[in-house]
PDB file of C-alpha atoms in Angstrom:
ATOM      1  CA  UNK A   1      86.621 106.862  90.513  1.00 94.00           C
ATOM      2  CA  UNK A   2      85.320 104.683  92.208  1.00 97.00           C
ATOM      3  CA  UNK A   3      85.556 106.991  96.497  1.00 98.00           C
ATOM      4  CA  UNK A   4      85.976 104.912  99.524  1.00 98.00           C
ATOM      5  CA  UNK A   5      84.191 106.117 102.220  1.00 98.00           C
ATOM      6  CA  UNK A   6      85.880 105.283 105.392  1.00 98.00           C
ATOM      7  CA  UNK A   7      84.720 106.250 109.145  1.00 98.00           C
ATOM      8  CA  UNK A   8      85.064 107.095 112.002  1.00 98.00           C
ATOM      9  CA  UNK A   9      87.998 108.803 111.005  1.00 98.00           C
ATOM     10  CA  UNK A  10      89.698 108.485 114.691  1.00 98.00           C
ATOM     11  CA  UNK A  11      87.718 106.606 117.965  1.00 97.00           C
ATOM     12  CA  UNK A  12      89.636 106.350 121.206  1.00 97.00           C
ATOM     13  CA  UNK A  13      89.619 102.725 122.611  1.00 96.00           C
ATOM     14  CA  UNK A  14      90.684 100.666 125.617  1.00 96.00           C
ATOM     15  CA  UNK A  15      92.630  97.430 125.587  1.00 96.00           C
ATOM     16  CA  UNK A  16      90.117  94.612 125.247  1.00 96.00           C
ATOM     17  CA  UNK A  17      87.628  96.093 123.311  1.00 97.00           C
ATOM     18  CA  UNK A  18      86.014  95.231 119.984  1.00 97.00           C
ATOM     19  CA  UNK A  19      86.554  98.530 117.518  1.00 98.00           C
ATOM     20  CA  UNK A  20      84.353  99.174 114.349  1.00 98.00           C
ATOM     21  CA  UNK A  21      85.629 100.227 110.865  1.00 98.00           C
ATOM     22  CA  UNK A  22      83.551 100.950 108.104  1.00 98.00           C
ATOM     23  CA  UNK A  23      84.368 101.314 104.392  1.00 98.00           C
ATOM     24  CA  UNK A  24      81.268 102.302 102.434  1.00 98.00           C
ATOM     25  CA  UNK A  25      82.541 102.186  97.825  1.00 98.00           C
ATOM     26  CA  UNK A  26      80.504 104.911  96.120  1.00 98.00           C
ATOM     27  CA  UNK A  27      79.451 102.303  93.808  1.00 98.00           C
ATOM     28  CA  UNK A  28      80.106  98.042  93.889  1.00 98.00           C
ATOM     29  CA  UNK A  29      83.312  95.737  93.951  1.00 97.00           C
ATOM     30  CA  UNK A  30      82.347  92.818  94.800  1.00 96.00           C
ATOM     31  CA  UNK A  31      84.532  91.397  97.539  1.00 97.00           C
ATOM     32  CA  UNK A  32      87.215  93.342  96.319  1.00 98.00           C
ATOM     33  CA  UNK A  33      88.581  95.015  98.979  1.00 98.00           C
ATOM     34  CA  UNK A  34      91.036  95.038 101.679  1.00 98.00           C
ATOM     35  CA  UNK A  35      92.371  96.579 104.811  1.00 98.00           C
ATOM     36  CA  UNK A  36      95.549  97.233 106.372  1.00 98.00           C
ATOM     37  CA  UNK A  37      97.007  98.308 109.507  1.00 98.00           C
ATOM     38  CA  UNK A  38     100.078 101.103 109.445  1.00 98.00           C
ATOM     39  CA  UNK A  39     101.497 102.734 112.142  1.00 98.00           C
ATOM     40  CA  UNK A  40     103.516 105.750 112.563  1.00 96.00           C
ATOM     41  CA  UNK A  41     106.920 106.216 109.952  1.00 96.00           C
ATOM     42  CA  UNK A  42     106.028 102.514 108.756  1.00 98.00           C
ATOM     43  CA  UNK A  43     104.648 101.004 105.785  1.00 98.00           C
ATOM     44  CA  UNK A  44     101.801  99.968 105.231  1.00 98.00           C
ATOM     45  CA  UNK A  45     101.094  96.850 105.827  1.00 98.00           C
ATOM     46  CA  UNK A  46      97.653  94.029 104.658  1.00 98.00           C
ATOM     47  CA  UNK A  47      95.439  92.436 106.746  1.00 98.00           C
ATOM     48  CA  UNK A  48      92.505  91.037 105.022  1.00 98.00           C
ATOM     49  CA  UNK A  49      92.081  90.758 101.683  1.00 98.00           C
ATOM     50  CA  UNK A  50      89.139  90.061  98.521  1.00 98.00           C
ATOM     51  CA  UNK A  51      86.840  91.705 101.606  1.00 98.00           C
ATOM     52  CA  UNK A  52      87.252  88.597 104.022  1.00 98.00           C
ATOM     53  CA  UNK A  53      90.060  86.598 104.363  1.00 98.00           C
ATOM     54  CA  UNK A  54      92.409  87.437 106.567  1.00 98.00           C
ATOM     55  CA  UNK A  55      95.639  87.431 104.654  1.00 97.00           C
ATOM     56  CA  UNK A  56      99.113  85.219 106.893  1.00 96.00           C
ATOM     57  CA  UNK A  57     100.274  85.665 109.616  1.00 96.00           C
ATOM     58  CA  UNK A  58      97.539  88.470 110.884  1.00 98.00           C
ATOM     59  CA  UNK A  59      96.281  87.955 113.990  1.00 97.00           C
ATOM     60  CA  UNK A  60      92.322  86.307 114.131  1.00 97.00           C
ATOM     61  CA  UNK A  61      91.515  88.872 116.255  1.00 98.00           C
ATOM     62  CA  UNK A  62      90.368  90.320 113.266  1.00 98.00           C
ATOM     63  CA  UNK A  63      87.879  89.723 110.324  1.00 98.00           C
ATOM     64  CA  UNK A  64      85.668  91.548 107.320  1.00 98.00           C
ATOM     65  CA  UNK A  65      82.807  91.351 106.386  1.00 98.00           C
ATOM     66  CA  UNK A  66      81.135  92.641 103.239  1.00 98.00           C
ATOM     67  CA  UNK A  67      80.614  93.244 100.112  1.00 98.00           C
ATOM     68  CA  UNK A  68      79.294  95.323  96.899  1.00 97.00           C
ATOM     69  CA  UNK A  69      79.072  98.911  98.055  1.00 98.00           C
ATOM     70  CA  UNK A  70      79.419  98.204 102.553  1.00 98.00           C
ATOM     71  CA  UNK A  71      82.469  96.240 104.252  1.00 98.00           C
ATOM     72  CA  UNK A  72      83.851  95.967 108.124  1.00 98.00           C
ATOM     73  CA  UNK A  73      86.775  95.475 109.568  1.00 98.00           C
ATOM     74  CA  UNK A  74      87.098  94.344 112.530  1.00 98.00           C
ATOM     75  CA  UNK A  75      89.402  94.210 115.747  1.00 98.00           C
ATOM     76  CA  UNK A  76      87.984  91.984 118.571  1.00 96.00           C
ATOM     77  CA  UNK A  77      89.341  92.083 121.902  1.00 94.00           C
ATOM     78  CA  UNK A  78      92.128  95.010 120.757  1.00 97.00           C
ATOM     79  CA  UNK A  79      95.545  95.273 122.058  1.00 96.00           C
ATOM     80  CA  UNK A  80      98.520  97.075 122.618  1.00 95.00           C
ATOM     81  CA  UNK A  81      99.851  97.094 119.160  1.00 96.00           C
ATOM     82  CA  UNK A  82      96.797  96.888 117.573  1.00 97.00           C
ATOM     83  CA  UNK A  83      96.731 100.938 117.947  1.00 95.00           C
ATOM     84  CA  UNK A  84      97.550 102.137 113.927  1.00 98.00           C
ATOM     85  CA  UNK A  85      95.495 104.148 111.228  1.00 98.00           C
ATOM     86  CA  UNK A  86      93.304 101.648 109.575  1.00 98.00           C
ATOM     87  CA  UNK A  87      92.817 101.839 105.870  1.00 98.00           C
ATOM     88  CA  UNK A  88      90.392  99.953 102.981  1.00 98.00           C
ATOM     89  CA  UNK A  89      91.464 100.124  99.240  1.00 98.00           C
ATOM     90  CA  UNK A  90      89.254  98.990  95.996  1.00 98.00           C
ATOM     91  CA  UNK A  91      91.300  96.896  93.671  1.00 97.00           C
ATOM     92  CA  UNK A  92      88.303  96.552  91.266  1.00 97.00           C
ATOM     93  CA  UNK A  93      89.183  99.275  88.862  1.00 95.00           C
ATOM     94  CA  UNK A  94      91.490 101.421  88.085  1.00 94.00           C
ATOM     95  CA  UNK A  95      92.012 104.206  89.769  1.00 95.00           C
ATOM     96  CA  UNK A  96      92.780 101.922  92.923  1.00 97.00           C
ATOM     97  CA  UNK A  97      91.833 104.364  95.646  1.00 98.00           C
ATOM     98  CA  UNK A  98      91.974 104.294  99.395  1.00 98.00           C
ATOM     99  CA  UNK A  99      89.104 105.420 102.025  1.00 98.00           C
ATOM    100  CA  UNK A 100      90.623 108.669 104.006  1.00 98.00           C
ATOM    101  CA  UNK A 101      91.750 106.263 107.093  1.00 98.00           C
ATOM    102  CA  UNK A 102      90.774 105.694 110.895  1.00 98.00           C
ATOM    103  CA  UNK A 103      93.632 106.413 113.726  1.00 98.00           C
ATOM    104  CA  UNK A 104      92.651 103.344 116.347  1.00 98.00           C
ATOM    105  CA  UNK A 105      93.690 105.637 119.360  1.00 96.00           C
ATOM    106  CA  UNK A 106      94.255 104.820 123.285  1.00 89.00           C
ATOM    107  CA  UNK A 107      91.310 106.030 125.150  1.00 88.00           C
TER     108      UNK A 107
ATOM    109  CA  UNK B   1     111.008  86.074 100.048  1.00 89.00           C
ATOM    110  CA  UNK B   2     110.245  89.247  97.893  1.00 93.00           C
ATOM    111  CA  UNK B   3     111.486  93.522  99.037  1.00 96.00           C
ATOM    112  CA  UNK B   4     111.255  96.285  97.800  1.00 97.00           C
ATOM    113  CA  UNK B   5     113.161  99.905  98.084  1.00 97.00           C
ATOM    114  CA  UNK B   6     112.463 102.636  97.446  1.00 98.00           C
ATOM    115  CA  UNK B   7     115.767 104.917  96.217  1.00 98.00           C
ATOM    116  CA  UNK B   8     116.567 108.322  95.306  1.00 97.00           C
ATOM    117  CA  UNK B   9     117.552 112.432  96.251  1.00 97.00           C
ATOM    118  CA  UNK B  10     115.821 113.372  98.733  1.00 96.00           C
ATOM    119  CA  UNK B  11     114.673 117.013  97.433  1.00 98.00           C
ATOM    120  CA  UNK B  12     113.960 118.614  94.737  1.00 98.00           C
ATOM    121  CA  UNK B  13     113.383 122.000  93.679  1.00 98.00           C
ATOM    122  CA  UNK B  14     110.201 123.160  92.489  1.00 97.00           C
ATOM    123  CA  UNK B  15     109.768 122.993  89.152  1.00 97.00           C
ATOM    124  CA  UNK B  16     112.189 120.162  87.699  1.00 98.00           C
ATOM    125  CA  UNK B  17     111.518 116.132  88.352  1.00 98.00           C
ATOM    126  CA  UNK B  18     111.891 113.687  90.473  1.00 98.00           C
ATOM    127  CA  UNK B  19     113.027 110.541  89.830  1.00 98.00           C
ATOM    128  CA  UNK B  20     112.692 107.542  91.949  1.00 98.00           C
ATOM    129  CA  UNK B  21     113.895 103.603  91.434  1.00 97.00           C
ATOM    130  CA  UNK B  22     112.471 100.741  93.354  1.00 97.00           C
ATOM    131  CA  UNK B  23     114.777  97.667  92.989  1.00 96.00           C
ATOM    132  CA  UNK B  24     113.093  94.815  93.361  1.00 94.00           C
ATOM    133  CA  UNK B  25     114.740  91.365  94.625  1.00 93.00           C
ATOM    134  CA  UNK B  26     113.106  87.787  95.180  1.00 89.00           C
ATOM    135  CA  UNK B  27     110.311  88.398  92.286  1.00 86.00           C
ATOM    136  CA  UNK B  28     110.658  88.284  88.392  1.00 83.00           C
ATOM    137  CA  UNK B  29     108.836  92.488  87.713  1.00 85.00           C
ATOM    138  CA  UNK B  30     108.123  90.610  84.336  1.00 79.00           C
ATOM    139  CA  UNK B  31     106.915  87.233  85.240  1.00 79.00           C
ATOM    140  CA  UNK B  32     102.498  89.082  84.713  1.00 79.00           C
ATOM    141  CA  UNK B  33     101.910  87.426  87.790  1.00 86.00           C
ATOM    142  CA  UNK B  34     102.632  90.552  89.551  1.00 92.00           C
ATOM    143  CA  UNK B  35     101.317  94.057  89.398  1.00 94.00           C
ATOM    144  CA  UNK B  36     103.752  96.853  90.001  1.00 95.00           C
ATOM    145  CA  UNK B  37     103.567  99.961  91.561  1.00 97.00           C
ATOM    146  CA  UNK B  38     103.258 103.916  93.374  1.00 98.00           C
ATOM    147  CA  UNK B  39     102.377 105.595  96.099  1.00 98.00           C
ATOM    148  CA  UNK B  40     102.676 108.014  97.766  1.00 98.00           C
ATOM    149  CA  UNK B  41     101.760 110.206 101.251  1.00 98.00           C
ATOM    150  CA  UNK B  42     101.943 113.515 101.851  1.00 98.00           C
ATOM    151  CA  UNK B  43     103.077 113.812 106.193  1.00 97.00           C
ATOM    152  CA  UNK B  44      99.956 113.860 108.082  1.00 96.00           C
ATOM    153  CA  UNK B  45      97.410 112.299 105.200  1.00 97.00           C
ATOM    154  CA  UNK B  46      96.231 109.178 103.706  1.00 98.00           C
ATOM    155  CA  UNK B  47      97.572 107.221 100.831  1.00 98.00           C
ATOM    156  CA  UNK B  48      97.347 108.209  97.190  1.00 98.00           C
ATOM    157  CA  UNK B  49      97.385 105.731  93.992  1.00 98.00           C
ATOM    158  CA  UNK B  50     100.101 107.029  91.641  1.00 98.00           C
ATOM    159  CA  UNK B  51     100.225 104.247  88.501  1.00 97.00           C
ATOM    160  CA  UNK B  52     100.079 101.282  88.232  1.00 94.00           C
ATOM    161  CA  UNK B  53     102.099  98.728  85.421  1.00 91.00           C
ATOM    162  CA  UNK B  54     102.058  94.724  84.730  1.00 87.00           C
ATOM    163  CA  UNK B  55     103.988  92.556  82.400  1.00 78.00           C
ATOM    164  CA  UNK B  56     105.547  95.514  80.344  1.00 73.00           C
ATOM    165  CA  UNK B  57     101.758  97.006  79.097  1.00 80.00           C
ATOM    166  CA  UNK B  58     100.689 100.762  79.515  1.00 87.00           C
ATOM    167  CA  UNK B  59     101.127 101.920  82.662  1.00 91.00           C
ATOM    168  CA  UNK B  60      97.955 102.614  84.316  1.00 93.00           C
ATOM    169  CA  UNK B  61      97.877 106.726  85.701  1.00 95.00           C
ATOM    170  CA  UNK B  62      95.943 108.255  88.826  1.00 94.00           C
ATOM    171  CA  UNK B  63      93.790 111.024  86.599  1.00 91.00           C
ATOM    172  CA  UNK B  64      95.332 114.290  88.169  1.00 92.00           C
ATOM    173  CA  UNK B  65      98.785 112.928  88.049  1.00 93.00           C
ATOM    174  CA  UNK B  66      98.837 111.255  84.686  1.00 92.00           C
ATOM    175  CA  UNK B  67     100.658 114.105  82.899  1.00 94.00           C
ATOM    176  CA  UNK B  68     102.975 114.219  84.149  1.00 97.00           C
ATOM    177  CA  UNK B  69     103.497 110.493  85.610  1.00 97.00           C
ATOM    178  CA  UNK B  70     105.758 108.553  84.514  1.00 96.00           C
ATOM    179  CA  UNK B  71     106.201 104.817  84.909  1.00 96.00           C
ATOM    180  CA  UNK B  72     108.854 102.381  83.407  1.00 93.00           C
ATOM    181  CA  UNK B  73     110.301  99.213  84.061  1.00 91.00           C
ATOM    182  CA  UNK B  74     113.250  98.044  83.167  1.00 86.00           C
ATOM    183  CA  UNK B  75     112.959  93.448  83.778  1.00 74.00           C
ATOM    184  CA  UNK B  76     116.240  92.525  83.743  1.00 79.00           C
ATOM    185  CA  UNK B  77     117.651  95.183  86.108  1.00 73.00           C
ATOM    186  CA  UNK B  78     114.802  93.768  88.768  1.00 89.00           C
ATOM    187  CA  UNK B  79     113.990  97.417  88.523  1.00 93.00           C
ATOM    188  CA  UNK B  80     111.204 100.067  87.834  1.00 94.00           C
ATOM    189  CA  UNK B  81     110.793 104.120  87.956  1.00 96.00           C
ATOM    190  CA  UNK B  82     108.784 106.777  88.694  1.00 97.00           C
ATOM    191  CA  UNK B  83     108.848 110.305  87.354  1.00 98.00           C
ATOM    192  CA  UNK B  84     107.183 113.431  88.447  1.00 98.00           C
ATOM    193  CA  UNK B  85     107.785 116.393  86.639  1.00 97.00           C
ATOM    194  CA  UNK B  86     107.197 119.924  87.420  1.00 97.00           C
ATOM    195  CA  UNK B  87     106.843 119.215  90.661  1.00 98.00           C
ATOM    196  CA  UNK B  88     105.120 121.633  93.430  1.00 98.00           C
ATOM    197  CA  UNK B  89     104.999 121.282  96.704  1.00 98.00           C
ATOM    198  CA  UNK B  90     102.210 119.790  96.902  1.00 97.00           C
ATOM    199  CA  UNK B  91     104.369 116.765  95.650  1.00 98.00           C
ATOM    200  CA  UNK B  92     106.170 116.070  99.839  1.00 98.00           C
ATOM    201  CA  UNK B  93     105.429 112.962  99.997  1.00 98.00           C
ATOM    202  CA  UNK B  94     106.312 109.192 101.728  1.00 98.00           C
ATOM    203  CA  UNK B  95     106.874 107.594  97.534  1.00 98.00           C
ATOM    204  CA  UNK B  96     105.883 104.274  97.927  1.00 98.00           C
ATOM    205  CA  UNK B  97     106.634 101.352  95.524  1.00 98.00           C
ATOM    206  CA  UNK B  98     104.848  98.492  95.784  1.00 98.00           C
ATOM    207  CA  UNK B  99     103.409  95.229  94.372  1.00 96.00           C
ATOM    208  CA  UNK B 100      99.771  93.923  93.606  1.00 95.00           C
ATOM    209  CA  UNK B 101      97.837  90.397  92.387  1.00 94.00           C
ATOM    210  CA  UNK B 102      95.494  91.180  90.401  1.00 92.00           C
ATOM    211  CA  UNK B 103      92.465  92.090  91.772  1.00 94.00           C
ATOM    212  CA  UNK B 104      94.160  92.178  95.165  1.00 96.00           C
ATOM    213  CA  UNK B 105      95.034  94.043  98.052  1.00 97.00           C
ATOM    214  CA  UNK B 106      99.202  95.925  97.639  1.00 97.00           C
ATOM    215  CA  UNK B 107     101.145  92.507  99.243  1.00 96.00           C
ATOM    216  CA  UNK B 108     104.242  93.278  99.357  1.00 97.00           C
ATOM    217  CA  UNK B 109     106.149  97.831 100.205  1.00 98.00           C
ATOM    218  CA  UNK B 110     109.784  99.544 100.811  1.00 98.00           C
ATOM    219  CA  UNK B 111     109.620 101.311 103.088  1.00 98.00           C
ATOM    220  CA  UNK B 112     109.528 103.935 102.240  1.00 98.00           C
ATOM    221  CA  UNK B 113     110.936 107.804 100.847  1.00 98.00           C
ATOM    222  CA  UNK B 114     110.506 111.188 101.600  1.00 98.00           C
ATOM    223  CA  UNK B 115     111.037 113.685  99.025  1.00 98.00           C
ATOM    224  CA  UNK B 116     110.841 117.284  99.650  1.00 98.00           C
ATOM    225  CA  UNK B 117     109.817 119.161  97.289  1.00 98.00           C
TER     226      UNK B 117
END
């Protein structure tokens, strides 16, 4: 199974900050990585697919990069609605696996 | 626009079987364009993929659950189902159904249903 390791597990930030979240796969997954945002009591929403492609309707302050085993999600100019938990997920092979999540909290 | 909706009992007794259904509107489960999946999230914890079905083929299951899980599809009724046998308190979670294109992330999710054991 491919293990997905996210860091940090939580981050405190202020509105306007830049937040960087990393995700490492235990083996190469090419660019078959997605990022999700989840708010309390809601289903996750996809932000990024194929490591760096912005899903339809997602603000451009979200960006993704990486390939192989190391990936990054960047949130530029953090907005109040961005305080949430973020997950990465590999879609390269079964079993599909998620990272443990990064909680972005208000500083 | 595709919509997915989970349904089923919110409370299951230990050792019994958890049964959920996902009803799909706005898309065809049998089209072959997407995989259809179940994912769960224990309270306060992360996401766990349970299994996938695609185009009527054999489902894929997550190994820790494989011996207790069955995913089936009723294409004519536009729904797919999840059964988890011999449940314990560890199976308490919000259960989501979702779809994804091959090799891409889950792009549509149901609202989720909390099942307590």
